[in-house]
Amino acid sequence: LRAPMSWFETRPSGRIISRFGSDFDVLDMEWAQMLDGFMTMVSLFGVLLVAMCIVVPLLLPPIALCCYGMVQALFAINEANRDLKRIANSCVAPCVSNAQEAEAGRVVALAHKASDFFILRMRERLDAQLAAFYASTSVMQAAYFNATIWSALISLCAALLVVLVPPKYSLVRNG
């Protein structure tokens, strides 16, 4: 979406359609489910944090710090994932081209016993595509791990405050 118009003017329409085709598929098929899950998790997490801050006001600074750190790390992970998705998408075209060339020239390839050429070339291109897909999937797992670590840190702060604060300075408001 941030590409200048010159990008669209200098690229063949097939490449543009190939580039955005998977994005349209995700929007059509998966967007509602992804948005529902995301909003549910964000709402639950937010309500939990607000409740913790109301019950134990001393948790506000560590929670604010952890939330800031988690958001910053998630932005960095999202940027890396965007680049890796771009690489993975650019690896699809050579695989498709090789399959089309093999199909178009299968009679000639069989006659000249050159089928192994297309098979080896497809293996190399699939390896590149799968490596990029694996890297993208690994970065997504890093995002989940990041959120888990920050959430565990919030829980640890809450537990330490409850355990370490003497009873006469009770953190829980009587009401």
Short mmCIF file of C-alpha atoms in Angstrom, two decimals:
data_model
loop_
_atom_site.label_atom_id
_atom_site.label_comp_id
_atom_site.label_asym_id
_atom_site.label_seq_id
_atom_site.Cartn_x
_atom_site.Cartn_y
_atom_site.Cartn_z
CA LEU A 1 0.00 0.00 0.00
CA ARG A 2 2.93 2.34 0.53
CA ALA A 3 4.45 1.66 -2.89
CA PRO A 4 4.69 4.71 -5.18
CA MET A 5 2.71 4.71 -8.41
CA SER A 6 5.94 4.23 -10.36
CA TRP A 7 6.16 0.74 -8.85
CA PHE A 8 2.83 -0.21 -10.43
CA GLU A 9 3.71 1.48 -13.72
CA THR A 10 7.01 -0.40 -14.12
CA ARG A 11 5.81 -3.89 -13.11
CA PRO A 12 3.96 -6.29 -15.41
CA SER A 13 0.34 -6.79 -14.38
CA GLY A 14 0.93 -10.54 -13.90
CA ARG A 15 3.55 -9.87 -11.27
CA ILE A 16 1.28 -7.40 -9.48
CA ILE A 17 -1.60 -9.88 -9.48
CA SER A 18 0.73 -12.64 -8.26
CA ARG A 19 2.01 -10.36 -5.53
CA PHE A 20 -1.42 -9.38 -4.21
CA GLY A 21 -3.35 -12.56 -5.02
CA SER A 22 -2.50 -14.31 -1.77
CA ASP A 23 -3.30 -11.14 0.18
CA PHE A 24 -6.77 -10.98 -1.37
CA ASP A 25 -7.29 -14.64 -0.55
CA VAL A 26 -6.41 -14.01 3.10
CA LEU A 27 -8.77 -11.03 3.21
CA ASP A 28 -11.63 -13.00 1.68
CA MET A 29 -11.23 -16.22 3.63
CA GLU A 30 -9.45 -15.55 6.92
CA TRP A 31 -9.84 -11.88 7.86
CA ALA A 32 -13.04 -12.23 9.92
CA GLN A 33 -11.69 -15.14 11.96
CA MET A 34 -8.34 -13.45 12.51
CA LEU A 35 -9.99 -10.18 13.56
CA ASP A 36 -12.35 -12.01 15.93
CA GLY A 37 -9.49 -13.88 17.61
CA PHE A 38 -7.34 -10.78 17.81
CA MET A 39 -10.07 -8.62 19.33
CA THR A 40 -10.98 -11.33 21.84
CA MET A 41 -7.38 -11.72 23.02
CA VAL A 42 -6.71 -7.97 23.17
CA SER A 43 -9.94 -7.38 25.11
CA LEU A 44 -9.24 -10.17 27.59
CA PHE A 45 -5.65 -9.03 28.07
CA GLY A 46 -6.72 -5.40 28.53
CA VAL A 47 -9.45 -6.23 31.04
CA LEU A 48 -7.06 -8.43 32.97
CA LEU A 49 -4.43 -5.67 33.14
CA VAL A 50 -6.97 -3.05 34.22
CA ALA A 51 -8.33 -5.36 36.92
CA MET A 52 -4.80 -6.04 38.16
CA CYS A 53 -4.03 -2.31 38.33
CA ILE A 54 -7.27 -1.61 40.22
CA VAL A 55 -6.70 -4.38 42.75
CA VAL A 56 -2.93 -3.82 43.12
CA PRO A 57 -2.11 -0.20 42.15
CA LEU A 58 1.64 -0.78 42.60
CA LEU A 59 1.52 -2.95 39.47
CA LEU A 60 0.82 -0.01 37.18
CA PRO A 61 4.50 0.91 36.49
CA PRO A 62 5.70 -2.66 35.75
CA ILE A 63 2.62 -3.35 33.62
CA ALA A 64 3.12 -0.13 31.66
CA LEU A 65 6.81 -0.96 31.14
CA CYS A 66 6.06 -4.53 30.05
CA CYS A 67 3.30 -3.43 27.67
CA TYR A 68 5.61 -0.83 26.11
CA GLY A 69 8.39 -3.42 25.66
CA MET A 70 5.99 -5.98 24.21
CA VAL A 71 4.54 -3.53 21.68
CA GLN A 72 8.00 -2.36 20.58
CA ALA A 73 9.21 -5.93 20.11
CA LEU A 74 6.04 -6.89 18.21
CA PHE A 75 6.51 -3.94 15.82
CA ALA A 76 10.09 -5.07 15.12
CA ILE A 77 8.94 -8.66 14.58
CA ASN A 78 6.15 -7.49 12.27
CA GLU A 79 8.64 -5.53 10.16
CA ALA A 80 10.92 -8.56 9.84
CA ASN A 81 7.97 -10.79 8.99
CA ARG A 82 6.80 -8.40 6.28
CA ASP A 83 10.21 -8.61 4.61
CA LEU A 84 10.29 -12.40 4.91
CA LYS A 85 6.79 -12.70 3.41
CA ARG A 86 7.96 -10.56 0.49
CA ILE A 87 10.89 -12.93 -0.07
CA ALA A 88 8.62 -15.99 0.21
CA ASN A 89 6.16 -14.51 -2.31
CA SER A 90 8.97 -13.76 -4.77
CA CYS A 91 10.10 -17.40 -4.52
CA VAL A 92 6.74 -18.67 -5.79
CA ALA A 93 7.08 -17.31 -9.34
CA PRO A 94 10.18 -19.40 -10.27
CA CYS A 95 8.44 -22.59 -9.09
CA VAL A 96 5.35 -21.83 -11.15
CA SER A 97 7.46 -20.91 -14.18
CA ASN A 98 9.45 -24.15 -13.91
CA ALA A 99 6.24 -26.20 -13.69
CA GLN A 100 4.82 -24.43 -16.75
CA GLU A 101 8.04 -24.92 -18.73
CA ALA A 102 8.18 -28.60 -17.76
CA GLU A 103 4.56 -29.07 -18.84
CA ALA A 104 5.05 -27.24 -22.13
CA GLY A 105 8.26 -29.10 -22.98
CA ARG A 106 7.52 -32.52 -21.53
CA VAL A 107 7.50 -34.31 -24.89
CA VAL A 108 10.84 -32.80 -25.92
CA ALA A 109 12.31 -33.37 -22.44
CA LEU A 110 11.30 -37.03 -22.52
CA ALA A 111 12.71 -37.45 -26.03
CA HIS A 112 16.06 -35.94 -25.03
CA LYS A 113 16.03 -37.58 -21.60
CA ALA A 114 16.23 -34.16 -19.96
CA SER A 115 13.48 -34.66 -17.37
CA ASP A 116 16.03 -34.65 -14.56
CA PHE A 117 16.90 -31.04 -15.41
CA PHE A 118 13.38 -29.87 -14.58
CA ILE A 119 13.18 -32.05 -11.48
CA LEU A 120 16.48 -30.75 -10.08
CA ARG A 121 15.59 -27.17 -10.90
CA MET A 122 12.22 -27.58 -9.18
CA ARG A 123 13.91 -29.02 -6.08
CA GLU A 124 16.24 -26.03 -5.87
CA ARG A 125 13.42 -23.55 -6.30
CA LEU A 126 11.17 -25.34 -3.84
CA ASP A 127 14.02 -25.41 -1.33
CA ALA A 128 14.35 -21.62 -1.64
CA GLN A 129 10.59 -21.15 -1.29
CA LEU A 130 10.33 -23.46 1.71
CA ALA A 131 13.34 -21.82 3.38
CA ALA A 132 11.67 -18.42 3.10
CA PHE A 133 8.36 -19.84 4.34
CA TYR A 134 10.13 -21.51 7.27
CA ALA A 135 11.86 -18.25 8.19
CA SER A 136 8.54 -16.40 8.09
CA THR A 137 6.86 -19.05 10.24
CA SER A 138 9.77 -18.93 12.70
CA VAL A 139 9.40 -15.18 13.05
CA MET A 140 5.69 -15.61 13.78
CA GLN A 141 6.58 -18.12 16.50
CA ALA A 142 9.03 -15.54 17.87
CA ALA A 143 6.11 -13.11 18.15
CA TYR A 144 4.12 -15.62 20.18
CA PHE A 145 7.16 -16.32 22.35
CA ASN A 146 7.72 -12.58 22.84
CA ALA A 147 4.14 -12.07 24.03
CA THR A 148 4.42 -15.07 26.33
CA ILE A 149 7.64 -13.78 27.92
CA TRP A 150 6.22 -10.29 28.55
CA SER A 151 3.01 -11.76 29.96
CA ALA A 152 5.00 -14.05 32.25
CA LEU A 153 7.02 -11.04 33.41
CA ILE A 154 3.79 -9.22 34.34
CA SER A 155 2.62 -12.30 36.27
CA LEU A 156 5.98 -12.54 38.03
CA CYS A 157 5.80 -8.86 39.06
CA ALA A 158 2.30 -9.41 40.45
CA ALA A 159 3.38 -12.48 42.39
CA LEU A 160 6.46 -10.76 43.80
CA LEU A 161 4.46 -7.74 44.93
CA VAL A 162 1.86 -9.89 46.63
CA VAL A 163 4.49 -12.06 48.35
CA LEU A 164 7.06 -9.40 49.26
CA VAL A 165 4.84 -6.56 50.50
CA PRO A 166 4.23 -6.90 54.26
CA PRO A 167 0.61 -7.54 55.34
CA LYS A 168 0.28 -4.22 57.20
CA TYR A 169 0.83 -2.43 53.85
CA SER A 170 -1.86 -4.45 52.15
CA LEU A 171 -2.09 -3.90 48.42
CA VAL A 172 -5.74 -4.93 48.23
CA ARG A 173 -8.20 -2.13 48.91
CA ASN A 174 -10.82 -2.82 51.52
CA GLY A 175 -14.19 -1.80 50.32
#
